[in-house]
Amino acid sequence: MTILAAARTETASSRLPGAWTLGLHRGALELKQFFRQRDQVVFTFAFPVVFLFLFASIFTDDVEGAGITASQLYVPAMMAAGIMSTSFQSLGISIAIERDEKVLRRLRGTPMPSAAYFLGKIWLVLVTGLLETAILLLAGTTLYDVDLPSDPGRWFGLAWIFVLGLTACALLGIAISSVPKSGKSASSVVVLPFLVLQFISGVYISIDTIPDWMLNIGALFPLKWMCQGLRGVFLPESARVLEQAGSWEFGRTALVLGAWCVGGLALCLLTFRWKNRRDG
């Protein structure tokens, strides 16, 4: 009887869906929950667009020697900030809240593989990141005369910058979610470094007006390289003079973003917790 029961258990477990399939279902659930919260949807997608409109409306002059307008300069920068917002900020806050509300603890006690939970989050940030980028690109091309890439190489550049940047920021978001002591403090802990990085990475302020020491700090993190890479995709070659190195540095951008993907994964493995500190 024991052998028969063990055989039945083994047969039942072999029929359970794998982590990839469960991750797809988990991703669909995450997306349903996200789009049901209308205020969160509006805020998430409108925030970068509103800031783009404000800065592009305030700064309308031509950028001297770059062959572009200030409004065109803001479009790729806001796209990079939008990618980081839908990945780093979104995951850092939401996972901290789920941990505080013991959602993670309950999920940990189910047969669902841990990988399925993270795959669900990746599907969420992938879809929302694509939508955010598409909305900002639509605004940039229709309102601020930003040209779409004219050759396959630049489209490929947009693709790998998006994938590497989103992956790196998502992993950092998962890692930083373990820093807040409670769900209530998650917004403050996550938003502050993101806000600082936007100022020193060329999102709100042109690179050529930021002190070198601030740029060097910003260069340690993914956002600066995402901004620079996307400027290289959407702006003319004449705009390279605005960069700190005088070039787009696509190779270095790929290297830094790839390194943050590896480093972010290592941080997740070292720091991620399923329970709050007070729960042991």
Coordinates of C-alpha atoms in Angstrom, one line a residue:
M1 CA 0.0 0.0 0.0
T2 CA 2.9 2.3 0.8
I3 CA 4.4 1.7 -2.6
L4 CA 1.1 2.3 -4.3
A5 CA 0.5 5.6 -2.4
A6 CA 4.0 6.8 -3.2
A7 CA 3.4 5.9 -6.9
R8 CA 0.2 7.9 -6.9
T9 CA 1.9 10.9 -5.3
E10 CA 4.7 10.8 -7.8
T11 CA 2.2 10.6 -10.7
A12 CA 0.2 13.5 -9.3
S13 CA 3.3 15.6 -8.8
S14 CA 4.5 14.8 -12.3
R15 CA 1.2 16.3 -13.7
L16 CA 1.6 19.6 -11.9
P17 CA 2.4 22.4 -14.3
G18 CA 6.0 23.7 -14.3
A19 CA 7.3 27.0 -13.0
W20 CA 7.1 28.6 -16.5
T21 CA 3.5 27.7 -17.0
L22 CA 2.6 28.8 -13.4
G23 CA 4.6 32.0 -14.0
L24 CA 2.4 32.8 -17.0
H25 CA -0.7 32.3 -15.0
R26 CA 0.8 34.4 -12.2
G27 CA 1.7 37.1 -14.6
A28 CA -1.9 37.2 -15.9
L29 CA -3.1 37.5 -12.3
E30 CA -0.7 40.3 -11.6
L31 CA -1.8 42.2 -14.7
K32 CA -5.5 41.8 -13.8
Q33 CA -4.9 43.1 -10.3
F34 CA -2.9 46.0 -11.7
F35 CA -5.4 47.1 -14.3
R36 CA -8.3 46.8 -11.8
Q37 CA -6.8 49.6 -9.7
R38 CA -7.6 52.5 -12.0
D39 CA -5.9 55.2 -9.9
Q40 CA -2.7 53.2 -9.9
V41 CA -2.9 52.7 -13.7
V42 CA -3.5 56.4 -14.4
F43 CA -0.7 57.5 -12.1
T44 CA 1.8 54.9 -13.4
F45 CA 1.3 55.8 -17.1
A46 CA 0.5 59.5 -16.7
F47 CA 3.4 60.5 -14.4
P48 CA 6.2 60.5 -17.0
V49 CA 4.0 61.9 -19.7
V50 CA 2.9 64.8 -17.4
F51 CA 6.6 65.5 -16.5
L52 CA 7.5 65.3 -20.2
F53 CA 4.8 67.8 -21.1
L54 CA 5.9 70.2 -18.2
F55 CA 9.6 70.2 -19.0
A56 CA 9.1 70.3 -22.8
S57 CA 6.7 73.2 -22.4
I58 CA 9.0 75.2 -20.1
F59 CA 12.2 74.6 -22.0
T60 CA 11.5 75.1 -25.7
D61 CA 14.7 76.7 -27.0
D62 CA 17.2 75.0 -29.3
V63 CA 20.2 73.3 -27.7
E64 CA 23.2 75.2 -28.9
G65 CA 25.5 73.1 -31.1
A66 CA 23.4 69.9 -30.8
G67 CA 20.9 70.4 -33.6
I68 CA 17.9 69.6 -31.4
T69 CA 15.4 71.3 -29.2
A70 CA 15.3 71.0 -25.4
S71 CA 12.0 69.2 -25.7
Q72 CA 13.4 66.6 -28.0
L73 CA 16.2 66.0 -25.4
Y74 CA 13.6 65.2 -22.7
V75 CA 11.8 62.5 -24.7
P76 CA 14.4 59.6 -24.5
A77 CA 15.2 60.6 -20.9
M78 CA 11.6 60.3 -19.8
M79 CA 11.4 57.0 -21.6
A80 CA 14.3 55.7 -19.5
A81 CA 12.7 57.1 -16.3
G82 CA 9.4 55.4 -17.3
I83 CA 11.1 52.0 -17.7
M84 CA 12.7 52.4 -14.3
S85 CA 9.5 53.6 -12.8
T86 CA 7.5 50.5 -14.0
S87 CA 10.2 48.1 -12.8
F88 CA 12.4 49.4 -10.0
Q89 CA 9.9 51.6 -8.2
S90 CA 6.8 49.4 -8.9
L91 CA 8.4 46.2 -7.7
G92 CA 10.3 47.7 -4.8
I93 CA 7.1 49.1 -3.3
S94 CA 4.6 46.3 -4.2
I95 CA 6.8 43.4 -3.0
A96 CA 7.5 45.2 0.3
I97 CA 3.7 45.7 0.8
E98 CA 3.0 42.1 0.0
R99 CA 5.6 40.9 2.4
D100 CA 4.2 43.2 5.2
E101 CA 0.7 41.9 4.5
K102 CA 2.1 38.3 4.7
V103 CA 1.1 37.6 1.1
L104 CA 4.6 36.3 0.4
R105 CA 4.5 34.1 3.5
R106 CA 1.3 32.5 2.3
L107 CA 2.5 32.0 -1.2
R108 CA 5.7 30.4 0.2
G109 CA 3.5 27.8 1.9
T110 CA 1.8 26.7 -1.4
P111 CA 3.1 24.1 -3.9
M112 CA 3.8 27.0 -6.4
P113 CA 7.6 27.2 -7.2
S114 CA 9.2 30.4 -6.0
A115 CA 10.4 31.1 -9.6
A116 CA 6.7 31.3 -10.7
Y117 CA 6.1 34.3 -8.4
F118 CA 9.1 36.2 -9.8
L119 CA 8.2 35.3 -13.4
G120 CA 4.7 36.7 -12.7
K121 CA 6.4 40.0 -11.6
I122 CA 8.6 40.0 -14.7
W123 CA 5.6 39.6 -16.9
L124 CA 3.9 42.5 -15.1
V125 CA 6.9 44.9 -15.6
L126 CA 7.4 43.8 -19.2
V127 CA 3.9 44.6 -20.2
T128 CA 3.7 47.9 -18.3
G129 CA 7.2 48.9 -19.4
L130 CA 6.3 48.3 -23.1
L131 CA 3.0 50.3 -22.7
E132 CA 4.8 53.2 -20.9
T133 CA 7.5 53.3 -23.6
A134 CA 4.9 53.2 -26.4
I135 CA 2.9 56.1 -24.8
L136 CA 6.0 58.3 -24.4
L137 CA 7.2 57.4 -27.9
L138 CA 3.8 58.4 -29.3
A139 CA 3.9 61.7 -27.4
G140 CA 7.5 62.4 -28.5
T141 CA 6.8 61.7 -32.2
T142 CA 3.5 63.6 -32.4
L143 CA 4.2 66.6 -30.1
Y144 CA 7.9 67.1 -30.1
D145 CA 9.1 66.1 -33.6
V146 CA 11.2 63.2 -32.4
D147 CA 12.0 60.9 -35.3
L148 CA 11.6 57.2 -35.2
P149 CA 14.8 55.2 -35.8
S150 CA 15.5 55.0 -39.6
D151 CA 17.6 51.9 -39.7
P152 CA 17.3 48.3 -38.2
G153 CA 20.5 48.9 -36.1
R154 CA 18.8 51.6 -34.0
W155 CA 15.6 49.6 -33.6
F156 CA 17.9 46.7 -32.3
G157 CA 19.5 49.2 -30.0
L158 CA 16.2 50.2 -28.6
A159 CA 15.3 46.6 -28.0
W160 CA 18.5 45.6 -26.1
I161 CA 18.5 48.8 -24.1
F162 CA 14.9 48.2 -23.1
V163 CA 15.5 44.5 -22.2
L164 CA 18.7 45.0 -20.3
G165 CA 17.5 48.2 -18.6
L166 CA 14.2 46.7 -17.6
T167 CA 15.8 43.5 -16.3
A168 CA 18.5 45.4 -14.3
C169 CA 15.9 47.7 -12.7
A170 CA 13.5 44.9 -12.0
L171 CA 16.1 42.9 -10.2
L172 CA 17.2 46.0 -8.2
G173 CA 13.5 46.6 -7.3
I174 CA 13.2 43.1 -6.0
A175 CA 16.4 43.6 -4.0
I176 CA 15.5 46.9 -2.5
S177 CA 12.1 45.6 -1.5
S178 CA 13.8 43.9 1.5
V179 CA 15.1 47.3 2.8
P180 CA 11.9 48.9 4.1
K181 CA 10.9 47.7 7.6
S182 CA 7.2 47.9 6.7
G183 CA 4.9 48.3 3.8
K184 CA 4.1 51.8 5.0
S185 CA 7.7 53.0 4.6
A186 CA 8.3 51.3 1.3
S187 CA 7.3 54.4 -0.8
S188 CA 9.8 56.7 1.0
V189 CA 12.6 54.2 0.9
V190 CA 12.2 53.4 -2.8
V191 CA 11.2 56.8 -4.3
L192 CA 14.0 58.8 -2.7
P193 CA 16.9 57.1 -4.5
F194 CA 15.0 56.9 -7.7
L195 CA 14.3 60.7 -7.5
V196 CA 17.9 61.5 -6.8
L197 CA 19.1 59.3 -9.7
Q198 CA 16.7 61.1 -12.1
F199 CA 18.4 64.4 -11.3
I200 CA 22.0 63.2 -11.6
S201 CA 21.4 60.9 -14.6
G202 CA 20.2 63.5 -17.1
V203 CA 16.5 63.0 -16.9
Y204 CA 15.4 66.4 -15.7
I205 CA 18.7 68.3 -16.2
S206 CA 20.8 68.3 -19.3
I207 CA 24.0 66.2 -19.0
D208 CA 26.3 69.2 -19.9
T209 CA 25.0 71.2 -17.0
I210 CA 25.5 68.6 -14.3
P211 CA 28.8 68.6 -12.3
D212 CA 31.2 65.9 -13.2
W213 CA 31.2 64.4 -9.7
M214 CA 27.5 64.0 -9.8
L215 CA 27.6 62.4 -13.3
N216 CA 30.3 60.0 -12.0
I217 CA 28.0 58.9 -9.2
G218 CA 25.1 58.5 -11.6
A219 CA 27.3 56.5 -14.0
L220 CA 27.4 53.8 -11.3
F221 CA 23.7 53.0 -11.8
P222 CA 21.6 51.9 -14.8
L223 CA 19.5 55.0 -15.3
K224 CA 22.2 57.2 -16.6
W225 CA 23.2 54.6 -19.3
M226 CA 19.6 54.0 -20.2
C227 CA 19.1 57.7 -20.8
Q228 CA 22.3 57.9 -22.8
G229 CA 21.6 54.8 -24.9
L230 CA 18.1 56.0 -25.8
R231 CA 19.4 59.4 -26.7
G232 CA 21.7 57.6 -29.1
V233 CA 18.7 55.8 -30.6
F234 CA 16.4 58.7 -31.1
L235 CA 18.6 61.8 -31.4
P236 CA 20.8 62.8 -34.4
E237 CA 24.6 62.3 -34.3
S238 CA 25.1 66.1 -33.7
A239 CA 23.6 65.7 -30.2
R240 CA 26.6 63.5 -29.1
V241 CA 28.5 66.7 -28.1
L242 CA 26.2 67.0 -25.0
E243 CA 27.4 63.7 -23.6
Q244 CA 30.1 63.6 -21.0
A245 CA 32.4 61.4 -23.2
G246 CA 31.2 63.1 -26.5
S247 CA 29.8 59.9 -27.8
W248 CA 26.9 57.5 -27.3
E249 CA 29.1 54.7 -25.8
F250 CA 26.8 51.9 -26.8
G251 CA 29.4 49.3 -25.9
R252 CA 29.9 50.6 -22.4
T253 CA 26.1 51.0 -22.0
A254 CA 25.6 47.3 -22.8
L255 CA 28.5 46.4 -20.4
V256 CA 27.1 48.4 -17.5
L257 CA 23.5 47.3 -17.9
G258 CA 24.6 43.7 -18.3
A259 CA 26.7 43.9 -15.2
W260 CA 23.8 45.3 -13.3
C261 CA 21.6 42.4 -14.4
V262 CA 24.2 40.0 -12.9
G263 CA 24.8 42.1 -9.8
G264 CA 21.0 42.7 -9.3
L265 CA 20.5 38.9 -9.5
A266 CA 23.2 38.4 -6.9
L267 CA 21.6 41.0 -4.6
C268 CA 18.2 39.3 -4.9
L269 CA 19.7 36.0 -4.0
L270 CA 21.5 37.4 -1.0
T271 CA 18.9 39.8 0.4
F272 CA 15.4 38.6 -0.6
R273 CA 13.2 37.6 2.3
W274 CA 9.7 36.0 2.3
K275 CA 8.9 37.3 5.8
N276 CA 9.4 40.5 7.7
R277 CA 12.3 40.8 10.1
R278 CA 9.8 40.9 13.1
D279 CA 8.4 37.5 11.9
G280 CA 11.8 35.9 12.3

